[in-house]
């Protein structure tokens, strides 16, 4: 089995990074399983360049328009290695998106949060953020 190629957006504002709260699938196949926080992102579509994919995912998941996208680092993720990009977005508040491709009527994305970064890391601009946190960690 091959790993799914993924991208994620590191969006930093006022010393905080934007994360999406998601629900995993439970035993019934619905999204009523454990909750976790993740960077906005997802899988690449066929023929899509990583930079285009991260722009699309930012628009779909948090309703923001990416102004600049630059590669930052690779990180492990349960569904495949993730290329993380530092993304500068237009001013405005994020808005939680909807997964139009889900086969169930239950939402997977259930919240947004700005997670504070350490002062030194935020000031330096060279931030490496975990792509996935359990809900207990935030």
Tab-separated table of C-alpha atoms in Angstrom:
chain	number	residue	atom	x	y	z
A	1	UNK	CA	0.000	0.000	0.000
A	2	UNK	CA	1.341	3.450	-0.887
A	3	UNK	CA	1.146	6.401	1.451
A	4	UNK	CA	-1.264	9.163	0.544
A	5	UNK	CA	0.538	12.398	-0.308
A	6	UNK	CA	-0.673	15.254	1.938
A	7	UNK	CA	-0.148	18.959	2.503
A	8	UNK	CA	-0.813	21.161	5.522
A	9	UNK	CA	-0.869	24.912	6.139
A	10	UNK	CA	0.993	26.602	8.977
A	11	UNK	CA	-0.967	29.858	9.344
A	12	UNK	CA	0.418	32.094	12.089
A	13	UNK	CA	-1.221	35.260	13.378
A	14	UNK	CA	-0.376	37.232	16.508
A	15	UNK	CA	1.886	34.462	17.819
A	16	UNK	CA	-0.732	31.696	17.352
A	17	UNK	CA	-1.145	28.925	14.783
A	18	UNK	CA	-4.554	28.069	13.303
A	19	UNK	CA	-5.768	24.489	13.836
A	20	UNK	CA	-8.954	22.616	12.886
A	21	UNK	CA	-10.778	20.352	15.353
A	22	UNK	CA	-11.857	17.105	13.694
A	23	UNK	CA	-13.672	13.943	14.700
A	24	UNK	CA	-12.355	10.569	13.692
A	25	UNK	CA	-14.559	7.757	12.471
A	26	UNK	CA	-16.100	5.665	15.196
A	27	UNK	CA	-16.990	1.949	15.009
A	28	UNK	CA	-20.232	2.722	13.126
A	29	UNK	CA	-18.360	4.510	10.307
A	30	UNK	CA	-19.774	7.897	11.350
A	31	UNK	CA	-17.587	10.776	12.498
A	32	UNK	CA	-18.403	10.351	16.167
A	33	UNK	CA	-15.027	8.990	17.249
A	34	UNK	CA	-12.155	10.653	19.092
A	35	UNK	CA	-11.572	14.358	18.509
A	36	UNK	CA	-8.196	15.812	17.598
A	37	UNK	CA	-6.659	19.067	16.341
A	38	UNK	CA	-4.842	19.274	13.023
A	39	UNK	CA	-3.355	21.872	10.723
A	40	UNK	CA	-5.651	22.771	7.808
A	41	UNK	CA	-4.782	20.414	4.988
A	42	UNK	CA	-5.476	17.182	3.191
A	43	UNK	CA	-4.615	14.975	0.271
A	44	UNK	CA	-3.465	16.051	-3.161
A	45	UNK	CA	-5.867	15.518	-6.041
A	46	UNK	CA	-4.642	13.764	-9.191
A	47	UNK	CA	-2.151	15.981	-11.047
A	48	UNK	CA	-2.299	18.730	-8.415
A	49	UNK	CA	0.872	20.530	-7.344
A	50	UNK	CA	1.457	20.696	-3.565
A	51	UNK	CA	1.327	24.516	-3.500
A	52	UNK	CA	-2.035	24.490	-5.316
A	53	UNK	CA	-3.345	21.790	-2.971
A	54	UNK	CA	-2.483	23.772	0.155
A	55	UNK	CA	-4.189	26.882	-1.281
A	56	UNK	CA	-7.305	24.798	-2.034
A	57	UNK	CA	-7.330	23.175	1.411
A	58	UNK	CA	-6.983	26.545	3.186
A	59	UNK	CA	-9.965	27.907	1.241
A	60	UNK	CA	-12.067	24.753	1.821
A	61	UNK	CA	-11.310	24.158	5.496
A	62	UNK	CA	-10.928	27.647	6.975
A	63	UNK	CA	-12.393	29.987	4.343
A	64	UNK	CA	-9.238	32.080	3.928
A	65	UNK	CA	-7.387	33.024	0.748
A	66	UNK	CA	-3.689	32.234	0.649
A	67	UNK	CA	-1.480	35.122	-0.459
A	68	UNK	CA	1.852	33.295	-0.293
A	69	UNK	CA	2.793	29.662	0.160
A	70	UNK	CA	6.312	28.405	0.862
A	71	UNK	CA	7.556	24.961	1.799
A	72	UNK	CA	8.586	24.641	5.457
A	73	UNK	CA	9.122	20.956	6.413
A	74	UNK	CA	7.837	17.365	6.118
A	75	UNK	CA	6.104	15.645	9.031
A	76	UNK	CA	4.550	12.226	9.713
A	77	UNK	CA	0.743	11.869	9.711
A	78	UNK	CA	-1.438	8.750	10.171
A	79	UNK	CA	-2.609	8.720	6.526
A	80	UNK	CA	0.749	9.591	4.980
A	81	UNK	CA	3.732	11.900	5.083
A	82	UNK	CA	2.711	15.562	5.050
A	83	UNK	CA	4.502	18.482	3.392
A	84	UNK	CA	3.893	21.531	5.580
A	85	UNK	CA	3.843	25.010	4.072
A	86	UNK	CA	4.048	28.395	5.764
A	87	UNK	CA	0.992	30.246	4.442
A	88	UNK	CA	0.289	33.962	4.632
A	89	UNK	CA	-3.435	34.680	4.250
A	90	UNK	CA	-5.594	37.723	3.534
A	91	UNK	CA	-6.868	39.544	6.622
A	92	UNK	CA	-10.125	38.224	8.015
A	93	UNK	CA	-11.420	35.661	10.428
A	94	UNK	CA	-11.346	31.963	9.540
A	95	UNK	CA	-14.652	30.200	8.951
A	96	UNK	CA	-15.050	26.458	9.445
A	97	UNK	CA	-15.579	24.625	6.165
A	98	UNK	CA	-17.733	21.633	5.295
A	99	UNK	CA	-16.640	18.277	3.851
A	100	UNK	CA	-18.833	18.008	0.760
A	101	UNK	CA	-17.334	14.620	-0.177
A	102	UNK	CA	-18.369	12.730	2.994
A	103	UNK	CA	-20.785	9.854	2.507
A	104	UNK	CA	-22.325	10.344	5.959
A	105	UNK	CA	-24.382	13.283	7.228
A	106	UNK	CA	-22.117	13.847	10.238
A	107	UNK	CA	-19.471	16.604	10.228
A	108	UNK	CA	-15.790	15.704	10.419
A	109	UNK	CA	-14.583	19.266	11.019
A	110	UNK	CA	-16.128	20.656	14.201
A	111	UNK	CA	-14.105	23.689	15.299
A	112	UNK	CA	-11.265	26.157	14.833
A	113	UNK	CA	-8.747	27.458	17.349
A	114	UNK	CA	-5.699	29.712	17.406
A	115	UNK	CA	-3.092	27.812	19.460
A	116	UNK	CA	-0.427	30.008	21.128
A	117	UNK	CA	3.169	29.339	20.121
A	118	UNK	CA	6.147	29.884	22.384
A	119	UNK	CA	7.293	33.507	22.242
A	120	UNK	CA	10.719	32.684	20.854
A	121	UNK	CA	9.406	30.425	18.116
A	122	UNK	CA	6.751	32.871	16.987
A	123	UNK	CA	9.208	35.784	16.868
A	124	UNK	CA	11.836	33.877	14.868
A	125	UNK	CA	9.377	32.797	12.166
A	126	UNK	CA	11.035	29.377	11.839
A	127	UNK	CA	8.229	27.402	13.460
A	128	UNK	CA	7.780	23.642	13.228
A	129	UNK	CA	4.259	22.791	14.397
A	130	UNK	CA	2.936	19.305	15.121
A	131	UNK	CA	0.468	18.366	12.375
A	132	UNK	CA	-1.815	16.460	14.772
A	133	UNK	CA	-2.659	16.885	18.467
A	134	UNK	CA	-5.084	14.943	20.609
A	135	UNK	CA	-7.893	17.096	21.978
A	136	UNK	CA	-6.392	16.693	25.470
A	137	UNK	CA	-3.186	18.478	24.372
A	138	UNK	CA	-4.807	21.812	23.464
